[in-house]
Short mmCIF file of C-alpha atoms in Angstrom, two decimals:
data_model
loop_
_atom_site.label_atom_id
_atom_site.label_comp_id
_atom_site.label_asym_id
_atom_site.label_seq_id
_atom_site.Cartn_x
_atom_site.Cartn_y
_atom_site.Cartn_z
CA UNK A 1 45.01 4.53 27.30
CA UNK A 2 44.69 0.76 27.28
CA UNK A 3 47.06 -1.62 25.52
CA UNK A 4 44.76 -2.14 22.65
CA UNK A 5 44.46 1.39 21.96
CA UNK A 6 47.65 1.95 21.78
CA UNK A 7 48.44 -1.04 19.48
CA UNK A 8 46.09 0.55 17.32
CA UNK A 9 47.45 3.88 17.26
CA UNK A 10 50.85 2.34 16.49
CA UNK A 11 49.14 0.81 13.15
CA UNK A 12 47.63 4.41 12.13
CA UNK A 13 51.08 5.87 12.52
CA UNK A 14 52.73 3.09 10.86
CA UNK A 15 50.45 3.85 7.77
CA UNK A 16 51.41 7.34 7.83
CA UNK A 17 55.33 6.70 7.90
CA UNK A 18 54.70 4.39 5.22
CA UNK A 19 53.18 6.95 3.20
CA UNK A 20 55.58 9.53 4.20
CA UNK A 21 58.48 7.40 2.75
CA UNK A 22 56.92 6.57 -0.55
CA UNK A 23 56.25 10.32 -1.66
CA UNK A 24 55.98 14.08 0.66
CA UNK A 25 51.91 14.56 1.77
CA UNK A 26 50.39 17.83 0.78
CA UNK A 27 48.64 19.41 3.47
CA UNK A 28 45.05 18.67 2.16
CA UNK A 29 46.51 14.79 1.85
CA UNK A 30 47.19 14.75 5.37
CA UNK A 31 43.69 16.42 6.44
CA UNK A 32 42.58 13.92 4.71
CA UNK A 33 44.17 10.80 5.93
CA UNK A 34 43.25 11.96 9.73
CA UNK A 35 42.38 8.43 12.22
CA UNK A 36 39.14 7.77 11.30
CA UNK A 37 40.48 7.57 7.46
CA UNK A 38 43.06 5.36 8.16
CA UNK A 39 40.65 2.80 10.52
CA UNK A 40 38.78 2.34 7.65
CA UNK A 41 41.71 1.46 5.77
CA UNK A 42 42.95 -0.47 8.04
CA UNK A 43 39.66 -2.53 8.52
CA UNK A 44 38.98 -3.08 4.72
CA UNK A 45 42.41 -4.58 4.60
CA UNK A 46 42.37 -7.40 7.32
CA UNK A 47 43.89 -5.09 9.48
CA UNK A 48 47.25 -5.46 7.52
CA UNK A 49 48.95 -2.14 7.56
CA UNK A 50 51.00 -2.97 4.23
CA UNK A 51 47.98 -3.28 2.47
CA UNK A 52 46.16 -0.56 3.97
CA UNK A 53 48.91 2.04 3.02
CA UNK A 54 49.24 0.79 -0.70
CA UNK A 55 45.32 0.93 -0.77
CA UNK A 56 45.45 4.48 0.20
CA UNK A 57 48.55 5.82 -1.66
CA UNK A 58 46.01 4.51 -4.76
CA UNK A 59 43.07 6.65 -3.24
CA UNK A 60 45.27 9.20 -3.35
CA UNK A 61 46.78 8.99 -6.45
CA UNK A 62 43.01 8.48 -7.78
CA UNK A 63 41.88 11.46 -5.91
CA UNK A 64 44.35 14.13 -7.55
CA UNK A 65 43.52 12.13 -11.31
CA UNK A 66 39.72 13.36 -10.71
CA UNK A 67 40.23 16.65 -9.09
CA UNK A 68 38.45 16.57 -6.01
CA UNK A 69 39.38 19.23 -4.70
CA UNK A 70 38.59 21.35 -7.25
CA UNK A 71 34.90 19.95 -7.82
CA UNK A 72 32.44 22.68 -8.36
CA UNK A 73 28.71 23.17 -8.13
CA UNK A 74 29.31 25.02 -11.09
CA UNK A 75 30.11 22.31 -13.53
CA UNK A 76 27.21 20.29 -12.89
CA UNK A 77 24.23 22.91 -13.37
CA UNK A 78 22.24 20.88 -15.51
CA UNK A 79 22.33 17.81 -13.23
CA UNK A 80 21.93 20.15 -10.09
CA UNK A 81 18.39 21.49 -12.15
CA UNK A 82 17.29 17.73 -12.95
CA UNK A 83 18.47 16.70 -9.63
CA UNK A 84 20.26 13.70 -11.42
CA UNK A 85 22.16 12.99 -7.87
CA UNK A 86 21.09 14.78 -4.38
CA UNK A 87 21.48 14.66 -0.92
CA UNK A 88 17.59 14.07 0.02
CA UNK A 89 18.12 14.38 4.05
CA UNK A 90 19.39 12.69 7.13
CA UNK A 91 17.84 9.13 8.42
CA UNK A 92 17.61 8.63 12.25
CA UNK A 93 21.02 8.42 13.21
CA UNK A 94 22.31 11.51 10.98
CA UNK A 95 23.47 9.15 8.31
CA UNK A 96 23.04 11.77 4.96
CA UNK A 97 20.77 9.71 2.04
CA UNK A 98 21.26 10.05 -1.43
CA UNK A 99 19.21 9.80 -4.23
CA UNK A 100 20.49 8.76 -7.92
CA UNK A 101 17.86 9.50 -10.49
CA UNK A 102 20.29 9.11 -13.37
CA UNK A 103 18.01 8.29 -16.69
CA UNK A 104 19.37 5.82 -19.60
CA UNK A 105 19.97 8.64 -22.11
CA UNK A 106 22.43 10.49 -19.33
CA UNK A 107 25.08 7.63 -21.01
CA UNK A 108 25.00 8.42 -24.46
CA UNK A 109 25.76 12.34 -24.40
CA UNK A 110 28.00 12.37 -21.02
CA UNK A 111 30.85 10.05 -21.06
CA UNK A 112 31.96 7.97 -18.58
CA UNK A 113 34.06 10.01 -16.59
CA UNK A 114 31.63 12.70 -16.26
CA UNK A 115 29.38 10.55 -13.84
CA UNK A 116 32.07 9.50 -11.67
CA UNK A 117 32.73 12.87 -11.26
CA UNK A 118 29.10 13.66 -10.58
CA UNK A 119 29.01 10.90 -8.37
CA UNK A 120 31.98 12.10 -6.38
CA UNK A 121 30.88 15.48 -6.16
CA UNK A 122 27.49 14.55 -4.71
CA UNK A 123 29.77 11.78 -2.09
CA UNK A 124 31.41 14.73 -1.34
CA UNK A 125 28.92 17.21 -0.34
CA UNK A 126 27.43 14.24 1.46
CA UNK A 127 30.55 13.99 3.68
CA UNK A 128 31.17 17.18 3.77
CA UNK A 129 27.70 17.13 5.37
CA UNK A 130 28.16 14.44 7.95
CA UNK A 131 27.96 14.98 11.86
CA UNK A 132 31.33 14.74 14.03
CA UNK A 133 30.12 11.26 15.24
CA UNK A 134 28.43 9.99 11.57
CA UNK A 135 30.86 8.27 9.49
CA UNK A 136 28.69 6.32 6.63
CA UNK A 137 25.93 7.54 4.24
CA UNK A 138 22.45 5.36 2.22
CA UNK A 139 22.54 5.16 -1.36
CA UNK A 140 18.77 4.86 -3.01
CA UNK A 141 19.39 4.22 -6.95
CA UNK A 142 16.00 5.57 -8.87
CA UNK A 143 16.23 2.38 -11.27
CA UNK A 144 12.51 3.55 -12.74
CA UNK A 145 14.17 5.89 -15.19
CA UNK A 146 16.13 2.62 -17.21
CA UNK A 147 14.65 0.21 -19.63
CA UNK A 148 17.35 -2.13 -20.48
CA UNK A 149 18.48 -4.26 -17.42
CA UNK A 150 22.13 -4.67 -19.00
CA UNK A 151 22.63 -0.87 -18.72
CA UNK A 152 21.38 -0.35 -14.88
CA UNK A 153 23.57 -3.01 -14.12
CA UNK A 154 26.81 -1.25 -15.69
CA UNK A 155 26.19 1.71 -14.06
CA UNK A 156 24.97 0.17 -10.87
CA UNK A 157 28.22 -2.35 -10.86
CA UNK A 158 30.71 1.10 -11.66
CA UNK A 159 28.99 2.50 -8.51
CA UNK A 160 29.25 -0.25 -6.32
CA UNK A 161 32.91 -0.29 -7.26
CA UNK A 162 34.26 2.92 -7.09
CA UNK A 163 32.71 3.47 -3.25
CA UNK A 164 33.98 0.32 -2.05
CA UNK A 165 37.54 0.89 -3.87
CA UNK A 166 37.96 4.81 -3.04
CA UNK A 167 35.45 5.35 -0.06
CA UNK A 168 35.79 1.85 1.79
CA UNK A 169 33.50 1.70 5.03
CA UNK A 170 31.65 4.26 4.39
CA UNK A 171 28.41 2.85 2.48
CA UNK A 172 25.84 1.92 4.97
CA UNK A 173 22.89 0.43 2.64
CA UNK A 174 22.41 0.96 -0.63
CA UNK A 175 18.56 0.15 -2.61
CA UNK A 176 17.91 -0.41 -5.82
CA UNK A 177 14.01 0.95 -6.41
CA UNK A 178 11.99 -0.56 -9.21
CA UNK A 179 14.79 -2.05 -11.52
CA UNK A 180 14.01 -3.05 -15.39
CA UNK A 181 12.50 -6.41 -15.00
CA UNK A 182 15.43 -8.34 -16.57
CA UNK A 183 17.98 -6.76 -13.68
CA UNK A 184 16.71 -9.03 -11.12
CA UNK A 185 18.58 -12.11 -13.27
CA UNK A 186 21.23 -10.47 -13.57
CA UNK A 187 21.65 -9.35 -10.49
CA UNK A 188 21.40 -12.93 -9.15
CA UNK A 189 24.52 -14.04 -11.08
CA UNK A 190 26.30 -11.07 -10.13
CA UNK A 191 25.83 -10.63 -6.97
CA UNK A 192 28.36 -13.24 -5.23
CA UNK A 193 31.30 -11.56 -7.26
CA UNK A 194 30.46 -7.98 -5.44
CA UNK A 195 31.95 -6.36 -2.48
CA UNK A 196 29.06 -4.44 -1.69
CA UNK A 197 26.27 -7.02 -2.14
CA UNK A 198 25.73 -7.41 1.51
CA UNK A 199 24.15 -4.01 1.59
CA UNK A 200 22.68 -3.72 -1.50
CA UNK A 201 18.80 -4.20 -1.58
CA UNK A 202 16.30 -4.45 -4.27
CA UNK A 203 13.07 -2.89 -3.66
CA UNK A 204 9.51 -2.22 -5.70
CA UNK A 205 7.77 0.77 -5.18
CA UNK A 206 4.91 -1.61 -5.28
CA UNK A 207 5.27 -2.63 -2.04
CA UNK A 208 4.62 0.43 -0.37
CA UNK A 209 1.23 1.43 -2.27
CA UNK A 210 -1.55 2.28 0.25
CA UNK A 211 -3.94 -1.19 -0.03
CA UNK A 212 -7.92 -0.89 -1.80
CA UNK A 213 -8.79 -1.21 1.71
CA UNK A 214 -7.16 2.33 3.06
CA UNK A 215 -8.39 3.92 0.13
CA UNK A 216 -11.59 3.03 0.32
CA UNK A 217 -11.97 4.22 3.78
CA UNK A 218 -10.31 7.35 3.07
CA UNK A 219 -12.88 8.29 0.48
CA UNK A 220 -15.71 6.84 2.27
CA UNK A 221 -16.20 7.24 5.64
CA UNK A 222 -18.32 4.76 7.90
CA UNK A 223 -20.73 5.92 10.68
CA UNK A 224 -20.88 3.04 13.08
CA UNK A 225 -23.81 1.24 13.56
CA UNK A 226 -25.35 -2.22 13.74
CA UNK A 227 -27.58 -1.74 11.22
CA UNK A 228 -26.77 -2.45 7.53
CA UNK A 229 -26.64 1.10 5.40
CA UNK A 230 -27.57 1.92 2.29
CA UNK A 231 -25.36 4.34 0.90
CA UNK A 232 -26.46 3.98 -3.08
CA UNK A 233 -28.08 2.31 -5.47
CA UNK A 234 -29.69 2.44 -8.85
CA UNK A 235 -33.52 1.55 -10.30
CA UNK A 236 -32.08 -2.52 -10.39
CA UNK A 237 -28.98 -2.47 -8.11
CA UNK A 238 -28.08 -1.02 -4.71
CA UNK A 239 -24.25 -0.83 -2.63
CA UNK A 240 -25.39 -1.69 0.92
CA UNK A 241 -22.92 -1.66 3.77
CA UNK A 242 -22.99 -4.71 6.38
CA UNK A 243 -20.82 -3.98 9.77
CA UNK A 244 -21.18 -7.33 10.77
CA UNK A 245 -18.24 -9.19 8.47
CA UNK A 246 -15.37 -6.81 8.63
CA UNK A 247 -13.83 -8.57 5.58
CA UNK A 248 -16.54 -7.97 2.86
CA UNK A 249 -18.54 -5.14 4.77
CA UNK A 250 -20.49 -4.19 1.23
CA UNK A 251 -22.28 -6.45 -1.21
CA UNK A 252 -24.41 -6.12 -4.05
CA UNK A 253 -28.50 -6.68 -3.94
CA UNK A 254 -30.59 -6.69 -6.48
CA UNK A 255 -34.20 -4.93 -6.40
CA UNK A 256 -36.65 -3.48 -8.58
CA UNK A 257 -38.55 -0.84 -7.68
CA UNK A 258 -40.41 -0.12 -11.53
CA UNK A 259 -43.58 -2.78 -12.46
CA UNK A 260 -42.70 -4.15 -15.56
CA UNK A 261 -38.86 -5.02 -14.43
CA UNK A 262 -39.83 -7.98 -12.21
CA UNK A 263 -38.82 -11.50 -12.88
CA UNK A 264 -39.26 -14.14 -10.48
CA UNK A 265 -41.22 -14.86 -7.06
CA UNK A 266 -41.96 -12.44 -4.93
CA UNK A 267 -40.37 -11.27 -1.86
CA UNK A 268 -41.70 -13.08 1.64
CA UNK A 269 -41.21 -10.82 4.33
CA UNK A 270 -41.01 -13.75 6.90
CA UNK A 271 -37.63 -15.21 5.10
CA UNK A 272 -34.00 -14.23 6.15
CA UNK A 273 -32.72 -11.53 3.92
CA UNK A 274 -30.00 -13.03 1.45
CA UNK A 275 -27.61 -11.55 -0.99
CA UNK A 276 -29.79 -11.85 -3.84
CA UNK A 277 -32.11 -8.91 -2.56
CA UNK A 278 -35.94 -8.87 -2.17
CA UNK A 279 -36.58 -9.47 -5.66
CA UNK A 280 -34.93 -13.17 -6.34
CA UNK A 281 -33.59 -13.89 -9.97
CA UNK A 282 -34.95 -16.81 -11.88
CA UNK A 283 -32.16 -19.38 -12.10
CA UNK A 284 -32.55 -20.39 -15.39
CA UNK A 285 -32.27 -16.48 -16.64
CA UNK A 286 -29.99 -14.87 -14.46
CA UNK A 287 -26.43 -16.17 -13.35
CA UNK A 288 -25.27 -16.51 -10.09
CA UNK A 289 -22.10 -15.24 -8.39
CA UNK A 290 -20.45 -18.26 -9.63
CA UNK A 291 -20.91 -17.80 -12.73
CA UNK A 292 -23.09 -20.84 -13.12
CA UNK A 293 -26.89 -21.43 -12.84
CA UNK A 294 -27.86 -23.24 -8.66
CA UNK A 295 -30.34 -25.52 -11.21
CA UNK A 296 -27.93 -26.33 -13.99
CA UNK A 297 -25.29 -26.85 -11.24
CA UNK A 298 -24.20 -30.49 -11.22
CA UNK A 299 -24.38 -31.96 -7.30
CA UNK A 300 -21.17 -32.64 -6.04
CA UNK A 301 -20.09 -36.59 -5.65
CA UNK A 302 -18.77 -37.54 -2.22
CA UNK A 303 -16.25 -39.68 -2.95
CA UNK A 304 -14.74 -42.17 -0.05
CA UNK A 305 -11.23 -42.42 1.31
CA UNK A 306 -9.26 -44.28 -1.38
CA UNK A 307 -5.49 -45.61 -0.53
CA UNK A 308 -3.05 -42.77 -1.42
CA UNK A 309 0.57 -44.30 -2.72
CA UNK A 310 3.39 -43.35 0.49
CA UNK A 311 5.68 -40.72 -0.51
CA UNK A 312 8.92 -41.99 -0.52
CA UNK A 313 11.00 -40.71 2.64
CA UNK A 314 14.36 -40.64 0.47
CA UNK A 315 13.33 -38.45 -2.66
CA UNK A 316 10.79 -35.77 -2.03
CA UNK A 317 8.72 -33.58 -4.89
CA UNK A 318 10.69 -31.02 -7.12
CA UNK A 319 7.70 -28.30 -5.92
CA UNK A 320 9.55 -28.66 -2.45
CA UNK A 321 12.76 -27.04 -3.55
CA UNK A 322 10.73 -24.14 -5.41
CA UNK A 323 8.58 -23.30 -2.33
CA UNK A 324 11.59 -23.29 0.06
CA UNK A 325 13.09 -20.87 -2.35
CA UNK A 326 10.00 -19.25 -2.84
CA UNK A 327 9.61 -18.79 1.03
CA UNK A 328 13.21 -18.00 0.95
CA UNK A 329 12.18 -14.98 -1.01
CA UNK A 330 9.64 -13.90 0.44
CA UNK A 331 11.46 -13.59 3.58
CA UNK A 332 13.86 -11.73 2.03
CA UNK A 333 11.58 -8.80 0.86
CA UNK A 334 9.95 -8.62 3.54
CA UNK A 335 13.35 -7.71 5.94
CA UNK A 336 13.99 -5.38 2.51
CA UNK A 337 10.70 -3.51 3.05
CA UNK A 338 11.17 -3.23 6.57
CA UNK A 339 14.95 -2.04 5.63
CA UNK A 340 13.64 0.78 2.86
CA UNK A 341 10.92 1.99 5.66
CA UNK A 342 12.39 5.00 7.20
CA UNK A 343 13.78 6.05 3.80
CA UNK A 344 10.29 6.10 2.17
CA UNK A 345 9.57 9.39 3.58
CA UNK A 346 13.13 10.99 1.84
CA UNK A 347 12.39 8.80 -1.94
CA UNK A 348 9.04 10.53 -1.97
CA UNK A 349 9.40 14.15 -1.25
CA UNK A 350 9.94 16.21 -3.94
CA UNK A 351 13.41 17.97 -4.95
CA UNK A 352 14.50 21.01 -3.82
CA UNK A 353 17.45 22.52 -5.87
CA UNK A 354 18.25 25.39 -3.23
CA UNK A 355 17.56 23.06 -0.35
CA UNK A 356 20.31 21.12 -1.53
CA UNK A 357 22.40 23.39 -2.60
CA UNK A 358 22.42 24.75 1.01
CA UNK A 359 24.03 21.55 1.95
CA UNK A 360 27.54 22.47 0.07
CA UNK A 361 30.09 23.38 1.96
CA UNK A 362 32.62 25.97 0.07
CA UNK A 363 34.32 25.62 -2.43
CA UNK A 364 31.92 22.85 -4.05
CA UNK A 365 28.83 25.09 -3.81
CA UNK A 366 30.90 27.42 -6.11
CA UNK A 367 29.93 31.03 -6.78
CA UNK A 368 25.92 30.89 -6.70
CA UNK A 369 26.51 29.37 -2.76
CA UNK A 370 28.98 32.24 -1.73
CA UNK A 371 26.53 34.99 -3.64
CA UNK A 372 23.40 33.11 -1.82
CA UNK A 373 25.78 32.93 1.81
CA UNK A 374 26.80 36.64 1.63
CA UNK A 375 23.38 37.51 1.00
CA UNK A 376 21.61 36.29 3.60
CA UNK A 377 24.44 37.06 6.41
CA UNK A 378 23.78 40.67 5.12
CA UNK A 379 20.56 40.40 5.33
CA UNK A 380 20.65 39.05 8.78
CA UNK A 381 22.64 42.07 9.34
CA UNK A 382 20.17 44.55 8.97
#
């Protein structure tokens, strides 16, 4: 064991003694303040063992006010049903992800109190759920179900809080999906006063949409060849596909196939085809794909290089500022979409009740998970 190692295990055991002086640990206490426990202590404090004990005598303290060791399944059926707060699956590195999906009427008939103890119970099972080696969890907070910005932010701020206070270290990234559309102000003046803004993320399920182009192609599909296609059409219009320019491979022409719908010259073989088709539209009777008439259009004036006025070196435009923070932005989202990625998979499937429920270790599945365990080790019996 090196010399920093054991410095360190000097300040774990330091902790302990101080919290052995101040008041006897039960034995579930000291299970639970077991080296990894008191590192993260330890490193939310500065490394100043003083504080670190004090911070986790009021875990403690905080801990046996809420009951968590007593925390059920069975108190929280008709969240469990909803799937109000879950424990989707595991990202790449085992980390357990959590979904909130807490609506804006949950507030006015549950108090409080009651969601922190939903939220514990579903930190717990997510714990409870971890890997030897996996010490943090993801937080994704289903903002789509809120329409008032002040209330997301109440209950996203009481979140934020309570993990950082009571479970410190052990948030790895939390996102915020499609917040009300006032949050994002908010959230800007906000953010420097919280702990946990660091990790926090604000995403749009926007973002992640499949583009006109993929759909497209997934509903029609493209035989490759050289030769433009024509894959329908109508008595005066037909959709023809070009493979030539792979950014507009489809454009509208206009023919006529019936005698008595034909305005205009007729169609010279010998000419390049163009996008008006083989039956050309007056100009004076038919408008053009810029919306204005080629006659009626007004010939555009070449004007010559004139003497522009210097821009001063000292004060530059106020539409600078914007477009670095604009750009700002934008760079931002982008490193929050790349973020969200591998969780896009675990926002989108649907939820399982018993799936999750298989997650909870006793006692907080409560009965219906010992009834459920028994029955399938007897089953595997026979």
């Amino acid at each position: 064991m090196g010399m920093k190692e054991h410095k360190d295990k000097d300040r774990l055991e330091a902790i302990l003694q101080i919290l052995r002086k101040q008041a006897p640990l039960t034995v579930k206490q000291e299970k639970f303040c077991n080296y990894a426990c008191l590192e993260r202590f330890l490193k939310a404090k500065g490394e100043n063992v003083k504080k670190a004990a004090k911070h986790l005598r009021a875990c403690l303290s905080w801990r046996d006010s809420i009951g968590t060791e007593h925390l059920i399944a069975d108190e929280f059926s008709s969240e469990l049903a909803e799937g109000f707060a879950y424990v989707a699956g595991y990202d790449h590195e085992s980390r357990p992800v959590m979904i909130l999906r807490i609506k804006q009427d949950y507030q006015k008939f549950h108090s409080q109190k009651m969601y922190i103890r939903l939220l514990v119970f579903t930190l717990e099972v997510a714990i409870g759920s971890m890997s030897r080696n996996v010490e943090q969890f993801v937080l994704l907070f289903d903002a789509s179900f809120f329409r008032s910005g002040s209330a997301f932010m109440n209950l996203l701020l009481a979140t934020l809080k309570m993990v950082s206070e009571y479970y410190p270290g052990r948030l790895h990234k939390a996102f915020v999906i499609d917040p009300p559309s006032l949050f994002s102000y908010l959230w800007k003046g906000v953010r420097p006063f919280v702990e946990l803004s660091t990790v926090t993320m604000v995403i749009s399920s926007l973002d992640f949409e499949d583009s006109l182009e993929n759909l497209f192609s997934s509903s029609v599909r493209f035989e490759p060849s050289s030769v433009p296609t024509k894959i329908g059409g109508s008595s005066r219009f037909s959709f023809t596909v070009s493979h030539f320019d792979s950014l507009k491979p489809w454009y509208l022409t206009r023919t006529d196939t019936s005698a008595t719908s034909k305005v205009g010259p007729t169609f010279n073989p010998n000419l390049s085809p163009s996008l008006m088709g083989p039956a050309l539209v007056s100009p004076l009777n038919a408008r053009s794909f810029s919306f204005a008439s080629p006659a009626t259009r007004t010939p555009r004036v070449i004007r010559t290089h004139q003497p522009r006025t210097p821009r001063p070196s000292f004060l530059q435009s106020p539409a600078a500022f914007f477009k670095k923070d604009s750009n700002q932005l934008s760079i931002r989202n982008d490193k929050n979409r790349e973020s969200f990625l591998p969780f896009l998979k675990l926002y989108r499937q649907p939820y399982d009740e018993m799936i999750y429920r298989s997650k909870m270790k006793p006692p907080l599945g409560g009965l219906i998970s010992i009834v459920k365990r028994r029955h399938v080790t007897t089953s595997q019996r026979f």
